[in-house]
Amino acid sequence: MLNIVLLEPEIPHNTGAIARTCAATGARLHLIEPLGFDISDKMVKRCGLDYWHLVDISVYRCLDEYFEKNGDEGLWLATTKAPRDYSEADFTADSVSIMLGKETAGLPLWLREKYRDRCIRIPMVSEARSLNLSNSAAILAYEALRQQGFPGLKHSGEMSVM
């Protein structure tokens, strides 16, 4: 099972787009408060369109609650400060969790240091500060699913039928 974990997300549009990615891939979405918006916010719902019924979503009061309920096995932290890129991550465990930080600050230093060997980054030019959070979540989600053989996902479209 793939889990996308957002630590204190601030922008409803990003969370909505990530929820849509979770809906399309069967990934679980975990939101760790405080959130920069109301989860019922119109923009979040709009970005997820009519996919919200497909999203398995959990909300936690704090990071400690998340870890108490889920542990840290299979955890990977996405950060622009990581020592290696995501292609070096092994996403083949039965349960993989990819944690992304808030848009304005990323993941806190203490967390990155605690899981230093689990920090990964998406390569980009040195002049770029970061990618959009929802784009980052999608890139990492699909890499994890690719390594797992895209379990439970449709592998071809209507053009495959002749």
Short mmCIF file of N, CA and C in Angstrom, two decimals:
data_model
loop_
_atom_site.label_atom_id
_atom_site.label_comp_id
_atom_site.label_asym_id
_atom_site.label_seq_id
_atom_site.Cartn_x
_atom_site.Cartn_y
_atom_site.Cartn_z
N MET A 1 0.85 -1.18 0.00
CA MET A 1 0.00 0.00 0.00
C MET A 1 0.89 1.23 0.00
N LEU A 2 0.53 2.18 -0.83
CA LEU A 2 1.24 3.46 -0.89
C LEU A 2 0.50 4.48 -0.05
N ASN A 3 1.26 5.21 0.76
CA ASN A 3 0.73 6.27 1.61
C ASN A 3 1.42 7.58 1.27
N ILE A 4 0.64 8.61 1.05
CA ILE A 4 1.18 9.95 0.86
C ILE A 4 0.86 10.72 2.14
N VAL A 5 1.90 11.24 2.77
CA VAL A 5 1.77 11.90 4.06
C VAL A 5 2.16 13.37 3.91
N LEU A 6 1.22 14.27 4.22
CA LEU A 6 1.48 15.70 4.12
C LEU A 6 1.58 16.27 5.53
N LEU A 7 2.74 16.80 5.86
CA LEU A 7 2.95 17.41 7.17
C LEU A 7 2.64 18.91 7.08
N GLU A 8 1.56 19.29 7.72
CA GLU A 8 1.12 20.68 7.83
C GLU A 8 0.98 21.39 6.47
N PRO A 9 0.24 20.79 5.55
CA PRO A 9 0.06 21.44 4.25
C PRO A 9 -0.66 22.78 4.41
N GLU A 10 -0.29 23.75 3.56
CA GLU A 10 -0.81 25.11 3.70
C GLU A 10 -1.74 25.54 2.58
N ILE A 11 -1.62 24.94 1.41
CA ILE A 11 -2.35 25.42 0.23
C ILE A 11 -3.41 24.40 -0.18
N PRO A 12 -4.68 24.78 -0.11
CA PRO A 12 -5.75 23.82 -0.41
C PRO A 12 -5.68 23.25 -1.82
N HIS A 13 -5.27 24.06 -2.78
CA HIS A 13 -5.18 23.58 -4.16
C HIS A 13 -4.20 22.40 -4.27
N ASN A 14 -3.06 22.50 -3.61
CA ASN A 14 -2.08 21.41 -3.64
C ASN A 14 -2.65 20.14 -3.02
N THR A 15 -3.28 20.28 -1.87
CA THR A 15 -3.84 19.11 -1.19
C THR A 15 -4.94 18.48 -2.04
N GLY A 16 -5.75 19.29 -2.68
CA GLY A 16 -6.78 18.77 -3.57
C GLY A 16 -6.20 18.00 -4.74
N ALA A 17 -5.14 18.54 -5.33
CA ALA A 17 -4.49 17.86 -6.46
C ALA A 17 -3.84 16.56 -6.00
N ILE A 18 -3.24 16.56 -4.82
CA ILE A 18 -2.63 15.34 -4.27
C ILE A 18 -3.71 14.32 -3.96
N ALA A 19 -4.84 14.77 -3.45
CA ALA A 19 -5.96 13.85 -3.20
C ALA A 19 -6.41 13.19 -4.49
N ARG A 20 -6.41 13.94 -5.57
CA ARG A 20 -6.80 13.37 -6.86
C ARG A 20 -5.78 12.31 -7.31
N THR A 21 -4.49 12.59 -7.09
CA THR A 21 -3.47 11.59 -7.41
C THR A 21 -3.68 10.34 -6.57
N CYS A 22 -3.99 10.52 -5.29
CA CYS A 22 -4.27 9.37 -4.42
C CYS A 22 -5.48 8.59 -4.91
N ALA A 23 -6.51 9.29 -5.33
CA ALA A 23 -7.71 8.62 -5.85
C ALA A 23 -7.38 7.80 -7.09
N ALA A 24 -6.57 8.35 -7.98
CA ALA A 24 -6.25 7.67 -9.24
C ALA A 24 -5.30 6.50 -9.05
N THR A 25 -4.55 6.50 -7.96
CA THR A 25 -3.56 5.45 -7.75
C THR A 25 -3.92 4.47 -6.65
N GLY A 26 -4.97 4.76 -5.89
CA GLY A 26 -5.33 3.91 -4.77
C GLY A 26 -4.47 4.14 -3.54
N ALA A 27 -3.70 5.23 -3.54
CA ALA A 27 -2.86 5.54 -2.38
C ALA A 27 -3.70 6.14 -1.26
N ARG A 28 -3.26 5.95 -0.04
CA ARG A 28 -3.91 6.57 1.11
C ARG A 28 -3.31 7.96 1.30
N LEU A 29 -4.14 8.90 1.76
CA LEU A 29 -3.69 10.26 2.04
C LEU A 29 -3.76 10.51 3.54
N HIS A 30 -2.64 10.95 4.10
CA HIS A 30 -2.55 11.26 5.52
C HIS A 30 -2.23 12.74 5.66
N LEU A 31 -3.05 13.48 6.39
CA LEU A 31 -2.84 14.91 6.62
C LEU A 31 -2.53 15.14 8.10
N ILE A 32 -1.41 15.80 8.36
CA ILE A 32 -1.00 16.07 9.73
C ILE A 32 -1.19 17.55 10.01
N GLU A 33 -2.01 17.85 11.02
CA GLU A 33 -2.31 19.23 11.39
C GLU A 33 -1.12 19.90 12.07
N PRO A 34 -1.13 21.24 12.06
CA PRO A 34 -2.21 22.11 11.60
C PRO A 34 -2.23 22.22 10.07
N LEU A 35 -3.43 22.32 9.55
CA LEU A 35 -3.64 22.53 8.12
C LEU A 35 -3.82 24.03 7.88
N GLY A 36 -3.39 24.50 6.74
CA GLY A 36 -3.53 25.91 6.42
C GLY A 36 -4.89 26.24 5.83
N PHE A 37 -5.87 25.35 6.00
CA PHE A 37 -7.19 25.51 5.40
C PHE A 37 -8.14 24.55 6.08
N ASP A 38 -9.41 24.72 5.84
CA ASP A 38 -10.43 23.80 6.33
C ASP A 38 -10.52 22.66 5.32
N ILE A 39 -10.51 21.44 5.79
CA ILE A 39 -10.53 20.28 4.90
C ILE A 39 -11.77 20.27 4.03
N SER A 40 -12.82 20.94 4.44
CA SER A 40 -14.02 21.01 3.61
C SER A 40 -13.97 22.22 2.67
N ASP A 41 -12.86 22.93 2.68
CA ASP A 41 -12.70 24.13 1.86
C ASP A 41 -13.08 23.85 0.41
N LYS A 42 -13.78 24.79 -0.19
CA LYS A 42 -14.26 24.65 -1.56
C LYS A 42 -13.14 24.38 -2.55
N MET A 43 -11.98 25.02 -2.38
CA MET A 43 -10.86 24.83 -3.30
C MET A 43 -10.30 23.41 -3.23
N VAL A 44 -10.23 22.84 -2.05
CA VAL A 44 -9.75 21.46 -1.91
C VAL A 44 -10.69 20.53 -2.64
N LYS A 45 -11.97 20.69 -2.41
CA LYS A 45 -12.97 19.83 -3.08
C LYS A 45 -12.91 20.02 -4.60
N ARG A 46 -12.76 21.26 -5.04
CA ARG A 46 -12.74 21.56 -6.46
C ARG A 46 -11.56 20.88 -7.15
N CYS A 47 -10.40 20.90 -6.50
CA CYS A 47 -9.21 20.29 -7.10
C CYS A 47 -9.34 18.77 -7.17
N GLY A 48 -10.05 18.19 -6.24
CA GLY A 48 -10.24 16.74 -6.26
C GLY A 48 -11.38 16.32 -7.16
N LEU A 49 -12.09 17.31 -7.66
CA LEU A 49 -13.26 17.09 -8.52
C LEU A 49 -14.21 16.07 -7.89
N ASP A 50 -14.61 15.10 -8.67
CA ASP A 50 -15.57 14.13 -8.15
C ASP A 50 -14.91 12.84 -7.67
N TYR A 51 -13.64 12.93 -7.28
CA TYR A 51 -12.90 11.76 -6.85
C TYR A 51 -12.85 11.57 -5.34
N TRP A 52 -13.42 12.46 -4.56
CA TRP A 52 -13.26 12.39 -3.11
C TRP A 52 -13.74 11.07 -2.52
N HIS A 53 -14.74 10.45 -3.12
CA HIS A 53 -15.21 9.16 -2.59
C HIS A 53 -14.18 8.05 -2.79
N LEU A 54 -13.18 8.27 -3.63
CA LEU A 54 -12.13 7.28 -3.88
C LEU A 54 -10.91 7.47 -2.98
N VAL A 55 -10.91 8.52 -2.17
CA VAL A 55 -9.74 8.84 -1.35
C VAL A 55 -9.91 8.31 0.07
N ASP A 56 -8.96 7.48 0.47
CA ASP A 56 -8.89 7.00 1.85
C ASP A 56 -8.03 8.02 2.59
N ILE A 57 -8.67 8.87 3.37
CA ILE A 57 -7.98 10.00 4.00
C ILE A 57 -8.05 9.91 5.52
N SER A 58 -6.93 10.20 6.16
CA SER A 58 -6.85 10.25 7.61
C SER A 58 -6.23 11.59 8.01
N VAL A 59 -6.74 12.16 9.10
CA VAL A 59 -6.23 13.43 9.60
C VAL A 59 -5.73 13.21 11.03
N TYR A 60 -4.55 13.74 11.33
CA TYR A 60 -3.92 13.57 12.63
C TYR A 60 -3.70 14.93 13.28
N ARG A 61 -3.84 14.99 14.59
CA ARG A 61 -3.65 16.25 15.32
C ARG A 61 -2.21 16.73 15.30
N CYS A 62 -1.28 15.77 15.22
CA CYS A 62 0.14 16.13 15.25
C CYS A 62 0.97 14.97 14.69
N LEU A 63 2.24 15.22 14.49
CA LEU A 63 3.15 14.22 13.95
C LEU A 63 3.28 13.01 14.88
N ASP A 64 3.31 13.26 16.18
CA ASP A 64 3.39 12.15 17.14
C ASP A 64 2.21 11.19 16.98
N GLU A 65 1.02 11.73 16.81
CA GLU A 65 -0.16 10.88 16.62
C GLU A 65 -0.02 10.05 15.35
N TYR A 66 0.48 10.67 14.28
CA TYR A 66 0.70 9.92 13.04
C TYR A 66 1.62 8.73 13.28
N PHE A 67 2.78 8.98 13.93
CA PHE A 67 3.73 7.91 14.18
C PHE A 67 3.19 6.85 15.13
N GLU A 68 2.41 7.26 16.13
CA GLU A 68 1.80 6.30 17.05
C GLU A 68 0.89 5.33 16.31
N LYS A 69 0.16 5.82 15.33
CA LYS A 69 -0.81 4.99 14.61
C LYS A 69 -0.21 4.24 13.43
N ASN A 70 0.88 4.76 12.86
CA ASN A 70 1.41 4.18 11.63
C ASN A 70 2.85 3.69 11.70
N GLY A 71 3.60 4.10 12.70
CA GLY A 71 5.00 3.73 12.78
C GLY A 71 5.82 4.43 11.70
N ASP A 72 7.03 3.94 11.48
CA ASP A 72 7.89 4.58 10.49
C ASP A 72 8.51 3.58 9.50
N GLU A 73 8.03 2.35 9.51
CA GLU A 73 8.54 1.37 8.57
C GLU A 73 8.13 1.76 7.14
N GLY A 74 9.06 1.68 6.22
CA GLY A 74 8.78 2.02 4.83
C GLY A 74 8.64 3.52 4.58
N LEU A 75 9.09 4.34 5.53
CA LEU A 75 8.95 5.79 5.42
C LEU A 75 10.09 6.40 4.61
N TRP A 76 9.73 7.30 3.69
CA TRP A 76 10.69 8.09 2.92
C TRP A 76 10.30 9.55 3.05
N LEU A 77 11.28 10.42 3.21
CA LEU A 77 11.03 11.85 3.36
C LEU A 77 11.50 12.59 2.12
N ALA A 78 10.61 13.34 1.52
CA ALA A 78 10.94 14.12 0.33
C ALA A 78 11.39 15.51 0.76
N THR A 79 12.62 15.86 0.40
CA THR A 79 13.15 17.17 0.75
C THR A 79 14.20 17.60 -0.27
N THR A 80 14.20 18.87 -0.59
CA THR A 80 15.21 19.40 -1.52
C THR A 80 16.61 19.34 -0.92
N LYS A 81 16.70 19.09 0.37
CA LYS A 81 17.99 19.06 1.06
C LYS A 81 18.59 17.66 1.16
N ALA A 82 17.93 16.68 0.59
CA ALA A 82 18.36 15.28 0.70
C ALA A 82 19.71 15.04 0.02
N PRO A 83 20.46 14.07 0.54
CA PRO A 83 21.77 13.76 -0.04
C PRO A 83 21.71 12.94 -1.33
N ARG A 84 20.54 12.37 -1.66
CA ARG A 84 20.45 11.54 -2.87
C ARG A 84 19.07 11.71 -3.52
N ASP A 85 19.00 11.30 -4.78
CA ASP A 85 17.72 11.48 -5.48
C ASP A 85 16.84 10.24 -5.32
N TYR A 86 15.58 10.41 -5.68
CA TYR A 86 14.57 9.38 -5.44
C TYR A 86 14.81 8.09 -6.20
N SER A 87 15.61 8.13 -7.27
CA SER A 87 15.86 6.90 -8.02
C SER A 87 16.66 5.89 -7.20
N GLU A 88 17.27 6.34 -6.11
CA GLU A 88 18.03 5.45 -5.24
C GLU A 88 17.17 4.85 -4.12
N ALA A 89 15.93 5.27 -4.02
CA ALA A 89 15.04 4.76 -2.97
C ALA A 89 14.47 3.40 -3.38
N ASP A 90 14.34 2.52 -2.41
CA ASP A 90 13.72 1.22 -2.63
C ASP A 90 12.28 1.29 -2.12
N PHE A 91 11.36 1.43 -3.05
CA PHE A 91 9.94 1.56 -2.72
C PHE A 91 9.20 0.23 -2.83
N THR A 92 9.91 -0.89 -2.69
CA THR A 92 9.27 -2.19 -2.93
C THR A 92 8.67 -2.84 -1.69
N ALA A 93 8.75 -2.20 -0.54
CA ALA A 93 8.15 -2.77 0.68
C ALA A 93 6.64 -2.90 0.50
N ASP A 94 6.03 -3.75 1.31
CA ASP A 94 4.57 -3.93 1.24
C ASP A 94 3.83 -2.63 1.51
N SER A 95 4.37 -1.82 2.40
CA SER A 95 3.77 -0.53 2.72
C SER A 95 4.84 0.54 2.63
N VAL A 96 4.62 1.51 1.76
CA VAL A 96 5.55 2.61 1.54
C VAL A 96 4.83 3.91 1.89
N SER A 97 5.51 4.75 2.67
CA SER A 97 4.96 6.07 3.01
C SER A 97 5.93 7.14 2.55
N ILE A 98 5.41 8.09 1.80
CA ILE A 98 6.22 9.21 1.33
C ILE A 98 5.70 10.45 2.02
N MET A 99 6.57 11.08 2.82
CA MET A 99 6.19 12.26 3.58
C MET A 99 6.75 13.51 2.92
N LEU A 100 5.87 14.51 2.78
CA LEU A 100 6.25 15.80 2.22
C LEU A 100 5.88 16.88 3.23
N GLY A 101 6.70 17.92 3.30
CA GLY A 101 6.47 19.00 4.25
C GLY A 101 5.64 20.12 3.69
N LYS A 102 5.40 21.11 4.53
CA LYS A 102 4.58 22.26 4.13
C LYS A 102 5.27 23.05 3.03
N GLU A 103 4.46 23.72 2.24
CA GLU A 103 4.95 24.41 1.06
C GLU A 103 6.01 25.48 1.36
N THR A 104 5.87 26.21 2.45
CA THR A 104 6.78 27.32 2.73
C THR A 104 8.06 26.93 3.45
N ALA A 105 8.08 25.78 4.10
CA ALA A 105 9.26 25.44 4.91
C ALA A 105 9.76 24.01 4.73
N GLY A 106 9.00 23.16 4.08
CA GLY A 106 9.41 21.77 3.94
C GLY A 106 9.31 21.02 5.25
N LEU A 107 10.12 20.00 5.40
CA LEU A 107 10.14 19.18 6.61
C LEU A 107 11.11 19.79 7.62
N PRO A 108 10.81 19.70 8.91
CA PRO A 108 11.70 20.29 9.91
C PRO A 108 13.06 19.57 9.97
N LEU A 109 14.08 20.32 10.34
CA LEU A 109 15.45 19.81 10.41
C LEU A 109 15.56 18.58 11.31
N TRP A 110 14.93 18.61 12.48
CA TRP A 110 15.05 17.48 13.41
C TRP A 110 14.53 16.19 12.79
N LEU A 111 13.47 16.29 11.98
CA LEU A 111 12.89 15.12 11.34
C LEU A 111 13.81 14.62 10.22
N ARG A 112 14.34 15.56 9.44
CA ARG A 112 15.28 15.18 8.37
C ARG A 112 16.52 14.51 8.95
N GLU A 113 17.01 15.01 10.06
CA GLU A 113 18.19 14.41 10.69
C GLU A 113 17.88 13.03 11.26
N LYS A 114 16.73 12.89 11.88
CA LYS A 114 16.34 11.59 12.45
C LYS A 114 16.27 10.51 11.37
N TYR A 115 15.78 10.88 10.18
CA TYR A 115 15.61 9.93 9.08
C TYR A 115 16.52 10.27 7.90
N ARG A 116 17.73 10.70 8.21
CA ARG A 116 18.69 11.14 7.19
C ARG A 116 18.84 10.11 6.06
N ASP A 117 18.91 8.83 6.43
CA ASP A 117 19.09 7.78 5.42
C ASP A 117 17.82 7.50 4.62
N ARG A 118 16.72 8.15 4.97
CA ARG A 118 15.44 7.99 4.27
C ARG A 118 15.01 9.27 3.55
N CYS A 119 15.93 10.24 3.44
CA CYS A 119 15.62 11.50 2.75
C CYS A 119 15.99 11.39 1.28
N ILE A 120 15.06 11.77 0.42
CA ILE A 120 15.27 11.72 -1.03
C ILE A 120 14.85 13.04 -1.64
N ARG A 121 15.40 13.32 -2.81
CA ARG A 121 15.06 14.57 -3.49
C ARG A 121 14.76 14.29 -4.96
N ILE A 122 14.07 15.22 -5.57
CA ILE A 122 13.79 15.17 -7.00
C ILE A 122 14.83 16.09 -7.67
N PRO A 123 15.63 15.56 -8.59
CA PRO A 123 16.66 16.39 -9.22
C PRO A 123 16.05 17.57 -9.99
N MET A 124 16.74 18.69 -9.91
CA MET A 124 16.34 19.89 -10.65
C MET A 124 17.56 20.79 -10.80
N VAL A 125 17.45 21.80 -11.62
CA VAL A 125 18.57 22.73 -11.80
C VAL A 125 18.84 23.46 -10.49
N SER A 126 20.08 23.87 -10.30
CA SER A 126 20.46 24.49 -9.03
C SER A 126 19.77 25.82 -8.77
N GLU A 127 19.34 26.50 -9.81
CA GLU A 127 18.67 27.79 -9.65
C GLU A 127 17.22 27.65 -9.16
N ALA A 128 16.65 26.47 -9.27
CA ALA A 128 15.27 26.25 -8.84
C ALA A 128 15.23 25.90 -7.36
N ARG A 129 14.33 26.51 -6.63
CA ARG A 129 14.21 26.25 -5.19
C ARG A 129 13.49 24.93 -4.94
N SER A 130 12.37 24.70 -5.63
CA SER A 130 11.62 23.47 -5.43
C SER A 130 10.55 23.33 -6.50
N LEU A 131 9.97 22.16 -6.57
CA LEU A 131 8.81 21.91 -7.42
C LEU A 131 7.54 22.17 -6.61
N ASN A 132 6.44 22.29 -7.30
CA ASN A 132 5.15 22.38 -6.63
C ASN A 132 4.91 21.09 -5.84
N LEU A 133 4.32 21.22 -4.66
CA LEU A 133 4.10 20.07 -3.78
C LEU A 133 3.30 18.96 -4.45
N SER A 134 2.25 19.32 -5.17
CA SER A 134 1.43 18.28 -5.81
C SER A 134 2.19 17.59 -6.94
N ASN A 135 3.04 18.33 -7.66
CA ASN A 135 3.86 17.69 -8.69
C ASN A 135 4.85 16.73 -8.06
N SER A 136 5.47 17.15 -6.96
CA SER A 136 6.43 16.29 -6.27
C SER A 136 5.76 15.01 -5.78
N ALA A 137 4.59 15.14 -5.19
CA ALA A 137 3.86 13.97 -4.69
C ALA A 137 3.55 13.01 -5.84
N ALA A 138 3.15 13.54 -6.99
CA ALA A 138 2.82 12.68 -8.13
C ALA A 138 4.05 11.97 -8.67
N ILE A 139 5.15 12.69 -8.80
CA ILE A 139 6.40 12.07 -9.30
C ILE A 139 6.80 10.91 -8.40
N LEU A 140 6.82 11.16 -7.10
CA LEU A 140 7.26 10.13 -6.16
C LEU A 140 6.27 8.98 -6.05
N ALA A 141 4.99 9.29 -6.10
CA ALA A 141 3.98 8.23 -6.05
C ALA A 141 4.12 7.29 -7.23
N TYR A 142 4.27 7.84 -8.41
CA TYR A 142 4.37 6.98 -9.59
C TYR A 142 5.69 6.22 -9.66
N GLU A 143 6.77 6.79 -9.11
CA GLU A 143 8.01 6.02 -9.05
C GLU A 143 7.84 4.83 -8.09
N ALA A 144 7.22 5.07 -6.94
CA ALA A 144 6.97 3.98 -6.00
C ALA A 144 6.09 2.91 -6.64
N LEU A 145 5.05 3.32 -7.30
CA LEU A 145 4.14 2.35 -7.94
C LEU A 145 4.83 1.63 -9.10
N ARG A 146 5.68 2.33 -9.85
CA ARG A 146 6.43 1.68 -10.93
C ARG A 146 7.30 0.56 -10.38
N GLN A 147 8.00 0.86 -9.27
CA GLN A 147 8.86 -0.17 -8.67
C GLN A 147 8.06 -1.36 -8.17
N GLN A 148 6.81 -1.15 -7.84
CA GLN A 148 5.95 -2.22 -7.34
C GLN A 148 5.17 -2.91 -8.46
N GLY A 149 5.34 -2.46 -9.70
CA GLY A 149 4.63 -3.05 -10.82
C GLY A 149 3.21 -2.51 -11.00
N PHE A 150 2.97 -1.31 -10.51
CA PHE A 150 1.66 -0.65 -10.60
C PHE A 150 0.52 -1.56 -10.11
N PRO A 151 0.60 -2.02 -8.86
CA PRO A 151 -0.42 -2.95 -8.34
C PRO A 151 -1.82 -2.34 -8.33
N GLY A 152 -2.77 -3.09 -8.88
CA GLY A 152 -4.16 -2.68 -8.86
C GLY A 152 -4.51 -1.58 -9.85
N LEU A 153 -3.55 -1.16 -10.67
CA LEU A 153 -3.83 -0.08 -11.62
C LEU A 153 -4.05 -0.64 -13.02
N LYS A 154 -4.86 0.03 -13.77
CA LYS A 154 -5.14 -0.34 -15.15
C LYS A 154 -3.89 -0.08 -15.99
N HIS A 155 -3.45 -1.07 -16.74
CA HIS A 155 -2.18 -0.96 -17.47
C HIS A 155 -2.33 -0.53 -18.92
N SER A 156 -3.53 -0.43 -19.42
CA SER A 156 -3.69 -0.01 -20.82
C SER A 156 -4.99 0.75 -20.98
N GLY A 157 -5.04 1.54 -22.04
CA GLY A 157 -6.22 2.33 -22.33
C GLY A 157 -7.02 1.73 -23.47
N GLU A 158 -8.06 2.44 -23.88
CA GLU A 158 -8.95 1.91 -24.92
C GLU A 158 -8.26 1.68 -26.25
N MET A 159 -7.15 2.35 -26.51
CA MET A 159 -6.44 2.15 -27.77
C MET A 159 -5.81 0.77 -27.87
N SER A 160 -5.70 0.05 -26.73
CA SER A 160 -5.10 -1.29 -26.76
C SER A 160 -6.05 -2.32 -27.36
N VAL A 161 -7.33 -2.00 -27.47
CA VAL A 161 -8.30 -2.92 -28.04
C VAL A 161 -8.49 -2.58 -29.52
N MET A 162 -8.18 -3.53 -30.36
CA MET A 162 -8.31 -3.30 -31.81
C MET A 162 -9.37 -4.17 -32.39
#
